[in-house]
Coordinates of C-alpha atoms in Angstrom, one line a residue:
X228 CA -7.0 12.8 13.4
X229 CA -5.6 12.0 10.0
X230 CA -7.6 9.5 8.0
X231 CA -6.0 7.0 5.6
X232 CA -5.3 8.7 2.3
X233 CA -7.3 6.8 -0.3
X234 CA -6.3 7.6 -3.8
X235 CA -8.0 7.6 -7.2
X236 CA -6.0 7.8 -10.4
X237 CA -6.7 10.3 -13.2
X238 CA -9.6 10.0 -15.6
X239 CA -12.6 9.6 -13.3
X240 CA -15.1 12.1 -14.2
X241 CA -17.8 13.4 -11.9
X242 CA -21.1 11.8 -13.0
X243 CA -23.3 14.0 -15.2
X244 CA -26.2 13.8 -12.8
X245 CA -23.9 15.0 -9.9
X246 CA -22.4 17.8 -12.1
X247 CA -25.9 18.9 -13.1
X248 CA -26.9 19.1 -9.5
X249 CA -24.1 21.4 -8.6
X250 CA -26.1 24.6 -8.5
X251 CA -28.6 23.1 -6.0
X252 CA -25.8 21.6 -4.1
X253 CA -24.3 25.1 -3.7
X254 CA -27.7 26.4 -2.3
X255 CA -27.9 23.5 0.2
X256 CA -24.5 24.1 1.5
X257 CA -24.6 27.9 1.5
X258 CA -21.7 28.2 -0.9
X259 CA -22.2 30.8 -3.6
X260 CA -20.0 31.3 -6.6
X261 CA -18.7 34.5 -5.0
X262 CA -17.4 35.3 -1.6
X263 CA -18.6 32.3 0.4
X264 CA -16.5 29.8 -1.6
X265 CA -13.4 31.9 -1.1
X266 CA -14.1 32.1 2.6
X267 CA -14.4 28.3 2.8
X268 CA -11.1 27.8 0.9
X269 CA -9.5 30.4 3.2
X270 CA -10.8 28.4 6.2
X271 CA -9.3 25.2 4.9
X272 CA -6.1 26.7 3.6
X273 CA -4.1 27.1 6.8
X274 CA -4.4 23.4 7.7
X275 CA -1.8 22.5 5.1
X276 CA -2.7 18.8 5.4
X277 CA -6.0 17.4 4.1
X278 CA -7.3 14.0 4.9
X279 CA -9.7 12.4 2.5
X280 CA -12.1 9.4 2.3
X281 CA -14.0 8.3 -0.8
X282 CA -17.7 9.4 -1.0
X283 CA -19.7 6.1 -1.3
X284 CA -22.7 7.9 -2.7
X285 CA -20.7 8.8 -5.7
X286 CA -19.2 5.3 -6.0
X287 CA -15.8 6.8 -5.4
X288 CA -15.8 9.3 -8.2
X289 CA -14.9 12.2 -5.9
X290 CA -12.5 12.3 -3.0
X291 CA -13.9 14.5 -0.3
X292 CA -13.0 15.5 3.2
X293 CA -14.8 13.2 5.7
X294 CA -16.5 16.0 7.5
X295 CA -18.0 17.4 4.3
X296 CA -21.1 15.9 2.6
X297 CA -20.8 14.8 -1.1
X298 CA -22.9 17.8 -2.1
X299 CA -20.7 20.1 -0.1
X300 CA -17.6 18.8 -1.8
X301 CA -19.2 19.1 -5.3
X302 CA -20.3 22.6 -4.5
X303 CA -16.9 23.5 -3.2
X304 CA -15.3 22.1 -6.4
X305 CA -17.6 24.1 -8.6
X306 CA -17.3 27.3 -6.6
X307 CA -13.5 27.2 -6.4
X308 CA -13.3 26.6 -10.1
X309 CA -15.6 29.5 -10.8
X310 CA -13.3 31.8 -8.8
X311 CA -10.3 30.6 -10.7
X312 CA -12.2 30.9 -14.0
X313 CA -11.6 27.2 -14.8
X314 CA -13.9 24.3 -15.5
X315 CA -15.3 22.2 -12.7
X316 CA -12.8 19.8 -11.2
X317 CA -13.0 16.5 -13.0
X318 CA -11.3 14.0 -10.8
X319 CA -10.4 13.1 -7.2
X320 CA -6.7 13.6 -7.8
X321 CA -7.4 17.0 -9.4
X322 CA -9.4 18.0 -6.3
X323 CA -6.6 16.8 -4.1
X324 CA -4.0 18.7 -6.2
X325 CA -6.0 21.9 -6.0
X326 CA -6.5 21.7 -2.3
X327 CA -2.8 21.1 -1.9
X328 CA -2.2 24.7 -3.1
X329 CA -2.2 25.2 0.6
X330 CA 1.2 23.7 0.7
X331 CA 2.6 26.7 -1.2
X332 CA 1.8 28.8 1.9
X333 CA 2.5 26.3 4.7
X334 CA 4.5 23.4 3.2
X335 CA 4.0 20.1 5.0
X336 CA 7.3 19.0 6.5
X337 CA 7.6 15.8 4.6
X338 CA 11.4 15.8 4.6
X339 CA 11.5 16.5 8.3
X340 CA 9.2 13.6 8.9
X341 CA 11.2 11.1 6.8
X342 CA 14.5 12.3 8.1
X343 CA 13.7 11.6 11.7
X344 CA 17.0 10.4 13.0
X345 CA 16.1 6.9 14.3
X346 CA 13.9 6.1 11.2
X347 CA 16.7 7.1 8.8
X348 CA 19.3 5.2 10.8
X349 CA 17.1 2.1 10.7
X350 CA 16.7 2.4 6.9
X351 CA 20.5 2.8 6.6
X352 CA 21.1 -0.4 8.6
X353 CA 18.1 -2.6 7.7
X354 CA 17.4 -1.9 4.0
X355 CA 20.7 -3.4 2.8
X356 CA 20.3 -6.5 5.0
X357 CA 16.7 -7.0 3.9
X358 CA 17.9 -6.7 0.3
X359 CA 20.5 -9.4 0.9
X360 CA 17.8 -11.6 2.4
X361 CA 15.6 -11.2 -0.6
X362 CA 18.4 -12.5 -2.8
X363 CA 18.5 -15.8 -0.9
X364 CA 16.6 -18.8 -2.5
X365 CA 14.3 -19.1 0.4
X366 CA 12.9 -15.6 -0.1
X367 CA 13.1 -15.1 -3.9
X368 CA 10.9 -17.9 -5.3
X369 CA 7.1 -17.8 -5.4
X370 CA 4.7 -20.2 -7.1
X371 CA 2.0 -18.1 -8.7
X372 CA -0.9 -18.9 -11.1
X373 CA -0.8 -16.0 -13.5
X374 CA -3.7 -17.4 -15.5
X375 CA -6.3 -17.1 -12.7
X376 CA -9.5 -15.3 -13.8
X377 CA -10.6 -11.9 -12.4
X378 CA -13.7 -12.4 -10.3
X379 CA -14.3 -8.8 -9.3
X380 CA -15.3 -7.1 -12.6
X381 CA -15.4 -7.9 -16.3
X382 CA -12.1 -7.8 -18.1
X383 CA -11.0 -7.7 -21.7
X384 CA -7.8 -9.3 -23.0
X385 CA -5.9 -6.1 -23.4
X386 CA -2.5 -6.6 -21.8
X387 CA 0.2 -3.9 -22.0
X388 CA 3.4 -4.2 -24.1
X389 CA 4.6 -7.8 -24.1
X390 CA 8.2 -6.9 -23.7
X391 CA 7.6 -4.9 -20.6
X392 CA 4.8 -6.9 -18.9
X393 CA 5.7 -10.6 -19.6
X394 CA 7.9 -12.6 -17.3
X395 CA 9.5 -16.0 -17.5
X396 CA 9.1 -18.7 -15.0
X397 CA 12.2 -20.3 -13.5
X398 CA 13.3 -23.9 -13.3
X399 CA 16.0 -23.3 -10.7
X400 CA 13.7 -24.0 -7.7
X401 CA 15.1 -26.7 -5.4
X402 CA 13.0 -29.9 -5.4
X403 CA 12.7 -29.8 -1.6
X404 CA 11.2 -26.3 -1.8
X405 CA 8.6 -27.5 -4.4
X406 CA 7.7 -30.4 -2.1
X407 CA 7.5 -28.2 1.0
X408 CA 5.2 -25.7 -0.7
X409 CA 2.9 -28.4 -1.9
X410 CA 2.7 -29.8 1.7
X411 CA 2.0 -26.3 3.0
X412 CA -1.0 -25.5 0.8
X413 CA -3.6 -25.7 3.6
X414 CA -5.3 -22.5 4.9
X415 CA -7.9 -21.4 7.4
X416 CA -11.3 -20.8 5.7
X417 CA -11.7 -17.6 7.7
X418 CA -8.0 -16.7 7.8
X419 CA -6.1 -13.7 6.6
X420 CA -4.2 -15.5 3.8
X421 CA -5.2 -17.5 0.7
X422 CA -2.4 -18.2 -1.7
X423 CA -2.5 -19.8 -5.1
X424 CA -2.9 -23.6 -5.0
X425 CA -0.3 -25.9 -6.6
X426 CA -1.5 -27.0 -10.0
X427 CA -0.9 -27.3 -13.7
X428 CA -1.0 -23.6 -14.2
X429 CA 1.1 -22.6 -11.2
X430 CA 4.7 -21.6 -12.1
X431 CA 7.6 -20.5 -9.9
X432 CA 9.0 -17.0 -10.5
X433 CA 12.2 -15.4 -9.3
X434 CA 11.6 -11.9 -7.9
X435 CA 15.3 -11.0 -8.3
X436 CA 15.3 -12.0 -12.0
X437 CA 11.9 -10.3 -12.5
X438 CA 12.1 -7.2 -10.3
X439 CA 9.3 -4.7 -9.6
X440 CA 9.4 -2.1 -12.3
X441 CA 7.6 0.4 -14.6
X442 CA 5.8 -1.3 -17.5
X443 CA 3.5 1.5 -18.8
X444 CA 0.5 -0.7 -17.6
X445 CA -2.4 1.4 -16.4
X446 CA -3.6 -0.2 -13.1
X447 CA -6.0 2.6 -12.2
X448 CA -9.0 0.4 -12.4
X449 CA -7.6 -2.1 -9.9
X450 CA -6.5 0.7 -7.6
X451 CA -9.9 2.3 -7.8
X452 CA -11.5 -1.0 -6.8
X453 CA -9.1 -1.5 -3.9
X454 CA -9.6 2.0 -2.4
X455 CA -13.4 2.2 -3.1
X456 CA -14.4 -1.4 -2.3
X457 CA -11.8 -3.2 -0.3
X458 CA -10.8 -0.3 2.0
X459 CA -13.4 0.7 4.5
X460 CA -15.7 3.5 3.6
X461 CA -18.4 3.7 6.2
X462 CA -18.0 5.7 9.5
X463 CA -14.2 5.5 9.3
X464 CA -13.7 8.6 11.4
X465 CA -15.8 7.5 14.3
X466 CA -13.7 6.8 17.4
X467 CA -14.9 3.3 17.7
X468 CA -13.8 2.5 14.2
X469 CA -10.1 3.2 14.5
X470 CA -9.5 -0.4 13.4
X471 CA -11.0 0.5 10.0
X472 CA -8.6 3.4 9.7
X473 CA -5.6 1.2 10.6
X474 CA -6.5 -1.2 7.8
X475 CA -6.9 1.6 5.3
X476 CA -3.6 3.2 6.3
X477 CA -1.8 -0.1 5.7
X478 CA -3.3 -0.4 2.2
X479 CA -2.4 3.2 1.5
X480 CA 1.2 2.5 2.5
X481 CA 1.2 -0.5 0.2
X482 CA 0.1 1.7 -2.7
X483 CA 2.8 4.3 -1.9
X484 CA 5.4 1.6 -2.0
X485 CA 4.3 0.3 -5.4
X486 CA 4.2 3.9 -6.7
X487 CA 7.7 4.6 -5.4
X488 CA 9.1 1.5 -7.2
X489 CA 7.3 2.5 -10.4
X490 CA 8.7 6.1 -10.4
X491 CA 12.2 4.9 -9.5
X492 CA 12.3 2.6 -12.6
X493 CA 10.7 4.9 -15.2
X494 CA 14.1 6.0 -16.5
X495 CA 13.4 9.7 -16.2
X496 CA 15.8 12.5 -15.9
X497 CA 16.1 14.0 -12.5
X498 CA 13.7 16.9 -12.8
X499 CA 11.0 14.8 -14.5
X500 CA 11.4 12.0 -11.9
X501 CA 10.9 14.5 -9.1
X502 CA 7.8 15.9 -10.8
X503 CA 6.4 12.4 -11.2
X504 CA 7.2 11.5 -7.6
X505 CA 5.4 14.7 -6.5
X506 CA 2.3 13.8 -8.7
X507 CA 2.1 10.2 -7.7
X508 CA 3.1 10.3 -4.0
X509 CA 3.9 13.7 -2.4
X510 CA 0.7 15.4 -3.5
X511 CA -1.4 12.5 -2.1
X512 CA -2.5 13.3 1.5
X513 CA -0.7 11.1 4.1
X514 CA 0.8 8.9 1.5
X515 CA 4.3 9.1 3.0
X516 CA 3.0 8.8 6.6
X517 CA 1.1 5.7 5.7
X518 CA 4.1 4.1 4.0
X519 CA 6.1 4.6 7.2
X520 CA 3.2 3.2 9.2
X521 CA 3.0 0.1 6.9
X522 CA 6.8 -0.3 7.4
X523 CA 6.4 -0.2 11.1
X524 CA 3.7 -3.0 11.0
X525 CA 6.0 -5.2 9.0
X526 CA 8.8 -4.7 11.5
X527 CA 6.4 -5.4 14.4
X528 CA 5.4 -8.7 12.7
X529 CA 9.0 -9.6 12.2
X530 CA 9.8 -8.9 15.8
X531 CA 6.9 -11.0 17.0
X532 CA 8.0 -13.9 14.7
X533 CA 11.5 -14.1 16.4
X534 CA 11.1 -17.7 17.5
X535 CA 9.9 -18.8 14.0
X536 CA 12.6 -16.9 12.2
X537 CA 15.4 -17.9 14.5
X538 CA 14.5 -21.6 14.5
X539 CA 14.1 -22.0 10.7
X540 CA 16.8 -23.9 8.7
X541 CA 15.9 -22.0 5.6
X542 CA 15.9 -25.0 3.4
X543 CA 19.6 -25.8 4.0
X544 CA 20.7 -22.2 3.7
X545 CA 20.9 -21.6 7.5
X546 CA 24.6 -20.6 7.5
X547 CA 24.0 -17.9 4.9
X548 CA 20.6 -16.6 6.1
X549 CA 20.7 -16.8 9.9
X550 CA 23.4 -14.1 10.4
X551 CA 21.2 -11.7 8.3
X552 CA 18.0 -12.6 10.2
X553 CA 19.8 -12.1 13.5
X554 CA 21.0 -8.7 12.3
X555 CA 17.4 -7.7 11.6
X556 CA 15.9 -9.2 14.8
X557 CA 18.5 -7.6 17.1
X558 CA 18.2 -4.2 15.5
X559 CA 17.3 -1.7 18.2
X560 CA 14.7 0.0 16.0
X561 CA 12.3 -3.0 16.3
X562 CA 11.9 -2.1 20.0
X563 CA 11.5 1.6 19.4
X564 CA 8.4 3.2 20.9
X565 CA 7.1 4.4 17.5
X566 CA 7.3 0.9 16.1
X567 CA 5.8 -0.7 19.2
X568 CA 3.0 1.9 19.3
X569 CA 1.9 1.0 15.8
X570 CA 1.3 -2.6 16.9
X571 CA -0.1 -1.7 20.3
X572 CA -2.6 0.7 18.9
X573 CA -3.7 -1.6 16.2
X574 CA -4.4 -4.4 18.7
X575 CA -6.2 -2.1 21.1
X576 CA -8.4 -0.8 18.2
X577 CA -9.1 -4.4 17.0
X578 CA -10.1 -5.5 20.5
X579 CA -12.3 -2.5 21.2
X580 CA -16.0 -2.9 21.7
X581 CA -17.7 -3.1 18.3
X582 CA -14.6 -4.0 16.3
X583 CA -15.2 -6.7 13.7
X584 CA -11.8 -8.0 12.8
X585 CA -13.3 -10.7 10.6
X586 CA -14.2 -8.0 8.1
X587 CA -10.5 -7.0 7.8
X588 CA -9.6 -10.7 7.3
X589 CA -12.1 -10.9 4.5
X590 CA -10.7 -7.8 2.9
X591 CA -7.1 -9.0 2.9
X592 CA -8.3 -12.1 1.0
X593 CA -10.1 -9.8 -1.4
X594 CA -6.9 -7.8 -1.7
X595 CA -5.0 -10.9 -2.8
X596 CA -7.9 -11.9 -5.1
X597 CA -8.1 -8.5 -6.9
X598 CA -4.5 -9.0 -8.1
X599 CA -5.8 -11.6 -10.5
X600 CA -7.5 -8.6 -12.3
X601 CA -4.1 -7.0 -13.0
X602 CA -3.2 -7.7 -16.7
X603 CA 0.5 -7.1 -16.5
X604 CA 2.2 -10.2 -15.3
X605 CA 5.2 -8.6 -13.6
X606 CA 2.8 -6.2 -11.8
X607 CA 0.5 -9.1 -10.8
X608 CA 3.4 -11.1 -9.5
X609 CA 4.7 -8.4 -7.3
X610 CA 1.2 -7.2 -6.3
X611 CA 0.4 -10.7 -5.0
X612 CA 3.6 -10.9 -3.0
X613 CA 3.3 -7.5 -1.3
X614 CA -0.4 -8.1 -0.6
X615 CA 0.5 -11.5 0.9
X616 CA 3.2 -9.8 3.0
X617 CA 0.8 -7.2 4.4
X618 CA -1.8 -10.0 5.1
X619 CA 0.8 -12.1 6.9
X620 CA 1.8 -9.1 9.1
X621 CA -1.8 -8.4 10.1
X622 CA -2.3 -12.1 10.8
X623 CA 0.7 -12.1 13.2
X624 CA -0.3 -8.8 14.9
X625 CA -4.0 -9.5 15.3
X626 CA -4.7 -13.2 14.8
X627 CA -8.3 -14.2 14.7
X628 CA -9.5 -12.0 17.5
X629 CA -7.0 -9.2 17.9
X630 CA -4.7 -11.0 20.4
X631 CA -2.1 -12.1 17.9
X632 CA -1.5 -15.1 15.7
X633 CA 0.6 -18.3 16.0
X634 CA 3.9 -17.5 14.2
X635 CA 5.0 -21.2 14.4
X636 CA 2.4 -22.1 11.8
X637 CA 3.7 -19.7 9.1
X638 CA 4.3 -21.4 5.8
X639 CA 7.6 -21.0 3.9
X640 CA 6.0 -18.6 1.4
X641 CA 4.5 -16.5 4.2
X642 CA 7.8 -16.0 5.9
X643 CA 9.4 -15.1 2.5
X644 CA 6.6 -12.6 1.7
X645 CA 6.9 -11.0 5.2
X646 CA 10.6 -10.3 4.8
X647 CA 10.3 -9.3 1.1
X648 CA 7.5 -6.8 1.8
X649 CA 9.5 -5.2 4.7
X650 CA 12.4 -4.9 2.2
X651 CA 10.2 -3.3 -0.4
X652 CA 8.8 -0.8 2.1
X653 CA 12.3 0.1 3.3
X654 CA 13.5 0.6 -0.2
X655 CA 10.5 2.8 -1.0
X656 CA 11.1 5.0 2.1
X657 CA 14.8 5.4 1.0
X658 CA 13.7 6.5 -2.5
X659 CA 11.1 8.9 -1.1
X660 CA 13.6 10.5 1.2
X661 CA 16.0 11.0 -1.7
X662 CA 13.1 12.7 -3.7
X663 CA 12.2 14.9 -0.8
X664 CA 15.8 16.1 -0.5
X665 CA 15.9 17.0 -4.2
X666 CA 12.6 18.9 -3.7
X667 CA 14.1 20.8 -0.9
X668 CA 17.2 21.6 -3.0
X669 CA 14.9 23.1 -5.6
X670 CA 15.1 20.4 -8.3

């Protein structure tokens, strides 16, 4: 089974005490600096696809295959580098990249996966419609407190370049939308969602005027926390813990979407863009598969929200919005088996014996909260919206006990985030498909 691909950015060094223990690790795992390490690499090589989880005992400093102990992974890292006459692998991404050397012999069929006929036909039909919906007032305005403090780790006031990171609030928000959002500020204490409260420091921002983009901000510390702390780490590969894996896959898909939008807006030449795409997305195990999975979950939630979406007047914009909503709801892809299977499996896993759905609810709230640690305002804004969209989708599919939520109670901002996030994921899949085609063409 493929585990959720949990990623760590560059720059994380293996702790000195772990590095110093490499020789004894080799002894304990029967890996020598000679033939045995080569044999292990040869054993792994034909699989062509490697699934990783973070090793809790190293606090996430090294990504390792779930079936290997931390010492085994360290020993393998040291042994493989000895064979290649290089220094020990210094980061999780570096280890991942070295293991992906297998792709040169048996390349994973990423393009074949993304170009599955029905998936691509759905992107062709739905992505433009979702984009049109995101341009409507109902879906483009979000009240956000960008001055909220980070409560997960100490932060220093070191924002990235002002011109790139700063955003302007908007005054174009209709009064009835402001009034409605203030009325809909309530939340369940043990629910999936907790949005910013109306207040003196809450401003409205326009996601069309301030699109998701590359700013040169380094968000690795936040991503490390998300994958090492918010994603599940313990016993993820046990059969009874498939619900944990589902959650991790959804978060991985969210990360892939963000990375895709970043790469797309870096302003690189074609060859450099393909290389950056490969580094940030393609070389990360299961990143593309998890993006598609997350997209399926958003579509499932939209499908289940049919009564809410069809009955909404969209703040007086019903004539403009309803035809687009109808086009999405009536799309045949929402009833495809691959999409329905994503929802069915998630619910079955969540209702299995021993599943603790409340832990996933807690972690979606933490996912929203960790966005306050992002020190780039445009990144924080879009991070909050996409985290809200994923949380809303999970709340619809699972509810409080795995049996589904009440879609009629969705707030305006939750409906908006659900559609917006589906649109972001669809756009990300479209971009990744273009990059895969360029890779196949030898760019």
